[in-house]
Short mmCIF file of C-alpha atoms in Angstrom, two decimals:
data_model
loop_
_atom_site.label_atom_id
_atom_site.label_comp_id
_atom_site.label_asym_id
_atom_site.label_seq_id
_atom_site.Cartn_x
_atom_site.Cartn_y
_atom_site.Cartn_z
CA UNK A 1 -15.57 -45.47 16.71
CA UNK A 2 -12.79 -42.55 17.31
CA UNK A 3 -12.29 -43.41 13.26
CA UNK A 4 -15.89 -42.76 12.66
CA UNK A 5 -15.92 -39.36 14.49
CA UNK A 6 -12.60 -38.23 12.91
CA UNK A 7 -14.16 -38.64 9.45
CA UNK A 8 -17.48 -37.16 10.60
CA UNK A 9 -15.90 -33.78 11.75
CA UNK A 10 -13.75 -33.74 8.65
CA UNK A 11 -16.96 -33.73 6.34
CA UNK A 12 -18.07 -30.99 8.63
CA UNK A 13 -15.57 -29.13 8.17
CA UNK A 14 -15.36 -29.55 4.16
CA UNK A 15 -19.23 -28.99 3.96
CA UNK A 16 -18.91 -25.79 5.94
CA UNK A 17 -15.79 -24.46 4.25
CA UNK A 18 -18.07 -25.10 0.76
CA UNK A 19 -20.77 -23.35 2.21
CA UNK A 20 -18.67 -20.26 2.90
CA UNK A 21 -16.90 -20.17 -0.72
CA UNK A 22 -20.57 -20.39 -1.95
CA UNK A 23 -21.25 -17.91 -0.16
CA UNK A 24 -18.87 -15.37 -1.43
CA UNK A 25 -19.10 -16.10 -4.75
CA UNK A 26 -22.70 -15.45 -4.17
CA UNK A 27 -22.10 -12.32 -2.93
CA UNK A 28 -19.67 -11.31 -5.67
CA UNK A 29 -22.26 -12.66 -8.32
CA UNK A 30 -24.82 -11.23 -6.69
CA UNK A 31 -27.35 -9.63 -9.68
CA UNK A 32 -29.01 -7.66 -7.14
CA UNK A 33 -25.33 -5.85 -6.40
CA UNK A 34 -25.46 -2.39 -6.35
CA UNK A 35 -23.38 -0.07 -8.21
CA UNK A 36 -20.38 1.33 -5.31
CA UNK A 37 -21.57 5.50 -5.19
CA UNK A 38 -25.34 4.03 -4.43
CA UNK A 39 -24.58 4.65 -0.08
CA UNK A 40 -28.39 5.28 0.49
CA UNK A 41 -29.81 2.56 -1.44
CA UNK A 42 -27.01 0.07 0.19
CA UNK A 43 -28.38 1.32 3.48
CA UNK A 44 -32.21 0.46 2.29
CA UNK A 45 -30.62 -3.20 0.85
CA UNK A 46 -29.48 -3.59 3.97
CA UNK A 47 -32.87 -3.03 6.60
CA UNK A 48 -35.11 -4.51 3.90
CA UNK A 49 -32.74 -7.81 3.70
CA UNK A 50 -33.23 -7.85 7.76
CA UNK A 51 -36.67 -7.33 7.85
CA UNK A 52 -37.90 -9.71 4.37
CA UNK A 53 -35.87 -12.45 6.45
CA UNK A 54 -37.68 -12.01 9.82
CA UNK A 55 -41.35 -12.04 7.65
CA UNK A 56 -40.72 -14.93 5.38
CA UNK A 57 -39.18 -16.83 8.70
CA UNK A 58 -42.60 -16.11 10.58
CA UNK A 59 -44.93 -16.99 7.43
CA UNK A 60 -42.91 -20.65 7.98
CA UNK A 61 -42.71 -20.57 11.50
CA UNK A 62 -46.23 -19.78 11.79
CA UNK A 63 -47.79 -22.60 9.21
CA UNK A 64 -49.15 -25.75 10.64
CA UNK A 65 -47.44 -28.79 10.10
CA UNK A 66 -49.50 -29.07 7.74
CA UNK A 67 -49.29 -26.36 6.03
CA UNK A 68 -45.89 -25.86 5.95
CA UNK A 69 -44.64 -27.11 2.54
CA UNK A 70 -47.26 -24.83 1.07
CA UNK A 71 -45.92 -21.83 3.14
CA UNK A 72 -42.33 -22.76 2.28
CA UNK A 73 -43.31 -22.70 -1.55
CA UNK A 74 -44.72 -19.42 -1.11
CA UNK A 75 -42.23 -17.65 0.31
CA UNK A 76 -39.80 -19.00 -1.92
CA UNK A 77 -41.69 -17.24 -5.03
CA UNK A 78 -43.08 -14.03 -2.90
CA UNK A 79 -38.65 -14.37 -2.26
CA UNK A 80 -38.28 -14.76 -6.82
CA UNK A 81 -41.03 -12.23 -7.42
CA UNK A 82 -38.60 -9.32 -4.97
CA UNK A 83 -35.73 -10.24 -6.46
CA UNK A 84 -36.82 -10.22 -10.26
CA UNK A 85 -38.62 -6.10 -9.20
CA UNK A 86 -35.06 -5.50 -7.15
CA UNK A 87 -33.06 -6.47 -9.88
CA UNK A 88 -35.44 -4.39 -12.76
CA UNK A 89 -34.50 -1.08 -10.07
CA UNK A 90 -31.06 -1.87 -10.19
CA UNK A 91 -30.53 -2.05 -14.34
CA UNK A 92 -32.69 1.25 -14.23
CA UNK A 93 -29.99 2.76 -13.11
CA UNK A 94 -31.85 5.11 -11.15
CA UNK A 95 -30.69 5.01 -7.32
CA UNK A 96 -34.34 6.66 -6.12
CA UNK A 97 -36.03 4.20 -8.70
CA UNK A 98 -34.55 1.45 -6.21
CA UNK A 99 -34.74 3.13 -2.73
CA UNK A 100 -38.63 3.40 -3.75
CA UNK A 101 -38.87 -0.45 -4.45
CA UNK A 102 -37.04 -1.75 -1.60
CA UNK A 103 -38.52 0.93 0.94
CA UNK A 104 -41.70 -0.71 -0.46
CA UNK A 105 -40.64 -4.19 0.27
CA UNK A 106 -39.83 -2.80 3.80
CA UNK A 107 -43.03 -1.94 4.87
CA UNK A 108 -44.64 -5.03 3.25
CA UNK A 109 -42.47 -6.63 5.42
CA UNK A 110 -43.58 -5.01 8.38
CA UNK A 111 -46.68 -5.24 7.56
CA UNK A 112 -46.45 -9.10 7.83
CA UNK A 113 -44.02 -9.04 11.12
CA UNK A 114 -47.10 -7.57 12.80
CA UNK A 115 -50.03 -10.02 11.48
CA UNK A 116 -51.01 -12.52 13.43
CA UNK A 117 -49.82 -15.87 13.18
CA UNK A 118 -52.67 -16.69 11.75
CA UNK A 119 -52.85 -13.76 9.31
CA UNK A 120 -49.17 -13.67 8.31
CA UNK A 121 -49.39 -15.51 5.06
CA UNK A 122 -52.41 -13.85 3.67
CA UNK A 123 -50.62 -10.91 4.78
CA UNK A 124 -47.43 -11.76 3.14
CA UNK A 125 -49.77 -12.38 -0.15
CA UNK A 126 -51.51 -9.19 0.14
CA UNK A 127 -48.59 -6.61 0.94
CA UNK A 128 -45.91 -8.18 -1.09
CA UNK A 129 -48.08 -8.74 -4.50
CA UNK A 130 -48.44 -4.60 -4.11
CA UNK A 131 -45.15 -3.92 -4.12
CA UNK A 132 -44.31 -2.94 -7.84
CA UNK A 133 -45.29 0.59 -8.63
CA UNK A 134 -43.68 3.11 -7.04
CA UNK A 135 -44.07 3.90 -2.61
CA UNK A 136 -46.25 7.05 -2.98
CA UNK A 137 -44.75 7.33 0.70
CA UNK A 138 -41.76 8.61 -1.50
CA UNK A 139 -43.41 11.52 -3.51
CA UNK A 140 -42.87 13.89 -5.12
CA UNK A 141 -39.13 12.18 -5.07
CA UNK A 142 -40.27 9.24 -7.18
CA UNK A 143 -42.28 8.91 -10.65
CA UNK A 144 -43.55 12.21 -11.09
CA UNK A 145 -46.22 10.99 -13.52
CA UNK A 146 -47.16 8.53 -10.89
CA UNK A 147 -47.11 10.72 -7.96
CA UNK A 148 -49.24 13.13 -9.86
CA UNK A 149 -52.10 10.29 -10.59
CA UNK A 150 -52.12 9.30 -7.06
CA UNK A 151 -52.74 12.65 -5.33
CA UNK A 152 -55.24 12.70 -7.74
CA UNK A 153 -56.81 9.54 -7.57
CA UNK A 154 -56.60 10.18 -3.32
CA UNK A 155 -58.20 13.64 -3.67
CA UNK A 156 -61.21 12.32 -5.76
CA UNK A 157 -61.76 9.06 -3.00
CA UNK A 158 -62.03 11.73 -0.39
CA UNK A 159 -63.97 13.80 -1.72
CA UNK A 160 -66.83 11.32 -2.16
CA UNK A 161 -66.07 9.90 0.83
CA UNK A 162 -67.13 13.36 2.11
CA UNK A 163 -70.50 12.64 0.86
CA UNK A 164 -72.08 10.42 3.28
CA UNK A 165 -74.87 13.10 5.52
CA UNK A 166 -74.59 10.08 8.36
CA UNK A 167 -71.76 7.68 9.70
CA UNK A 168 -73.67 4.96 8.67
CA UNK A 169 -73.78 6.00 5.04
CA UNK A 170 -70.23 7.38 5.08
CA UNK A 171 -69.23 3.60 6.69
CA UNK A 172 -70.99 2.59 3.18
CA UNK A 173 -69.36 4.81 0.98
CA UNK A 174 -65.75 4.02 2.00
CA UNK A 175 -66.50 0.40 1.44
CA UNK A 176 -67.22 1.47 -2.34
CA UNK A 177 -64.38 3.18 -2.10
CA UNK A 178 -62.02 0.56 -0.87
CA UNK A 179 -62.77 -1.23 -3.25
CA UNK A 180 -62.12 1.02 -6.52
CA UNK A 181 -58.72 2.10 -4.14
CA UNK A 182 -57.54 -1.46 -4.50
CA UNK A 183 -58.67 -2.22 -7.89
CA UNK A 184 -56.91 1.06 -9.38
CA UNK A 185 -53.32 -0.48 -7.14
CA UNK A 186 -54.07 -3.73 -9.24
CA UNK A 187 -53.99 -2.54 -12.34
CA UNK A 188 -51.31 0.48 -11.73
CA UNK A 189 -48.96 -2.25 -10.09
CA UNK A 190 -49.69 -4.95 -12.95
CA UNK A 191 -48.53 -2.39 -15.60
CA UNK A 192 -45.38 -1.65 -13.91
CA UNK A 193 -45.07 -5.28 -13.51
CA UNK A 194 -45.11 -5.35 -17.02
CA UNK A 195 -42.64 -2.60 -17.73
CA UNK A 196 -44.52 -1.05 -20.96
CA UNK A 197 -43.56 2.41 -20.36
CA UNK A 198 -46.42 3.61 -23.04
CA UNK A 199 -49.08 1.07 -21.26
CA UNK A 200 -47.94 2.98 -18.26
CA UNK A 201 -48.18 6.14 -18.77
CA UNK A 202 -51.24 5.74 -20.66
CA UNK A 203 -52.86 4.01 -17.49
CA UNK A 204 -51.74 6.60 -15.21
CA UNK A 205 -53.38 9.37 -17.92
CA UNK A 206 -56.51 7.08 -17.35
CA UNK A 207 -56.86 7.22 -13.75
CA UNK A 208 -55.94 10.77 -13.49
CA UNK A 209 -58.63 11.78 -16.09
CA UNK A 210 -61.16 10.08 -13.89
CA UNK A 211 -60.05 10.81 -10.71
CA UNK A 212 -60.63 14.61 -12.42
CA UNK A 213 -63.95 14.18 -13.19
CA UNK A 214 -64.92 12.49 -10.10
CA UNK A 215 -63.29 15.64 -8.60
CA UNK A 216 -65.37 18.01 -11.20
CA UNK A 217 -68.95 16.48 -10.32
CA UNK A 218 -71.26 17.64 -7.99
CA UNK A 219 -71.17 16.16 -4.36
CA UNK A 220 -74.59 14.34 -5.25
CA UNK A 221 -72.99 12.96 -8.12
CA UNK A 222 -69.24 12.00 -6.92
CA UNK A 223 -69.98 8.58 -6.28
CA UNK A 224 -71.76 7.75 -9.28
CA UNK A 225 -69.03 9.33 -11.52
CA UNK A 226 -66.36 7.61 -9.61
CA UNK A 227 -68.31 4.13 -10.30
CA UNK A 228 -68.92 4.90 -13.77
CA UNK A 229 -65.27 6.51 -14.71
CA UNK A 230 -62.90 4.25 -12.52
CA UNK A 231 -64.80 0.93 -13.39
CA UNK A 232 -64.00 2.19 -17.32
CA UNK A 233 -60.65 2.35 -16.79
CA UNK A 234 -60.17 -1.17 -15.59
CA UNK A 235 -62.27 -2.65 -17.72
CA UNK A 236 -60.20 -1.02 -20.57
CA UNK A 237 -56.95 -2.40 -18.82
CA UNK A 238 -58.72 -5.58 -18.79
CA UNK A 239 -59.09 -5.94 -22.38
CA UNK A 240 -55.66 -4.53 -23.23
CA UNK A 241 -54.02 -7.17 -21.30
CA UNK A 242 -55.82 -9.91 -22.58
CA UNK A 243 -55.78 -8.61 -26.14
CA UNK A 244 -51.53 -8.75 -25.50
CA UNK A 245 -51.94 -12.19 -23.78
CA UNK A 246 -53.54 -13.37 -26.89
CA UNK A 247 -50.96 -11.52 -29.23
CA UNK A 248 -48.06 -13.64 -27.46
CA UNK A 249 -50.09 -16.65 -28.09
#
């Protein structure tokens, strides 16, 4: 028995010794290293490791039995998708470029620490399939071209937001608006995903050219025009990603 235990604790000690070189080869093979003169973007590495971990722990914690393969397989690409976006800000070159993306993948994070249990993998779907363009948190530091689109695209929701006469209609309006708000994220982010600088910019044109004429019509009008012009410009997206899709085919 004494034999038994002897070998026992010596695998445990070879296993764990394994683990450790793994580790650090890990950690000097990393491909989401950063270059050495990037201090603040170490710094943003660093909280956004601490506070990914604690989300993705309470997405699996949280499943039911269950459920709990199915949260395990999502957090494990949600885990793929950050690391493939990380690594893309880190062969940009561009130390803000990176800061933006992780500082992103921060408050997705954060946002999922303070869901429910219940809530927290929706949550973790929601906030974490957003995180691509850049944190407009960050402007005017970031993507000036971007930055510029969404104070535009902001202005113009407001501003026909501002045309409800009652609470009841306004309550109505923002709904509308919601919903073009998160349709013009999902197809800014999906174009970034992409990483067609010309598709971007060219997207961003888009929505700032109708976020100015929603901002150029009449206050009876605004909410028409923003249906009419914002609706275009995903529609157009639309089609230009499928007509690629079917190009790669």
């Amino acid at each position: 028995m004494a034999a038994k235990i002897l070998l026992l604790l010596m695998v445990v000690v070879v296993l764990s010794a394994a683990i450790d070189t793994v580790s650090v080869l890990a950690e000097e093979t990393d491909p989401r290293a950063l270059p050495a003169e990037w201090a603040t973007a170490k710094k943003y590495k660093a909280t956004m490791d601490v506070k990914t971990r604690q989300a993705f722990d309470g997405v699996v914690a949280a499943a039911p039995p269950a459920k709990r393969s199915e949260a395990v397989e999502a957090v494990l690409q949600q885990q793929l998708n950050m690391d493939i976006s990380l690594g893309k800000a880190t062969a940009s070159g561009d130390e803000n470029n990176f800061v933006s993306v992780a500082g992103a993948y921060e408050k997705a994070a954060d946002a999922v620490i303070a869901a429910s249990p219940a809530g927290k993998l929706g949550t973790m779907a929601f906030a974490f399939n957003g995180v691509v363009a850049p944190d407009p948190g960050r402007c005017p530091a970031v993507d000036k071209a971007f930055c510029e689109t969404y104070a535009k695209t902001e202005k113009a929701f407001a501003g026909v937001i501002a045309t409800g006469d009652t609470p009841r209609i306004r309550l109505g309006i923002t709904d509308l608006v919601l919903k073009q708000r998160l349709a013009t994220d999902a197809a800014i982010n999906k174009v970034y995903a992409e990483g067609d600088r010309d598709r971007i910019a060219r997207t961003l044109a888009a929505y700032a050219k109708a976020a100015d004429a929603v901002a150029a019509a009449a206050p009876p009008e605004k909410l028409r025009v923003m249906e009419l012009t914002f609706s275009a410009v995903a529609a157009a997206a639309h089609l230009q990603a499928a007509a690629g899709g079917a190009a790669k085919a």
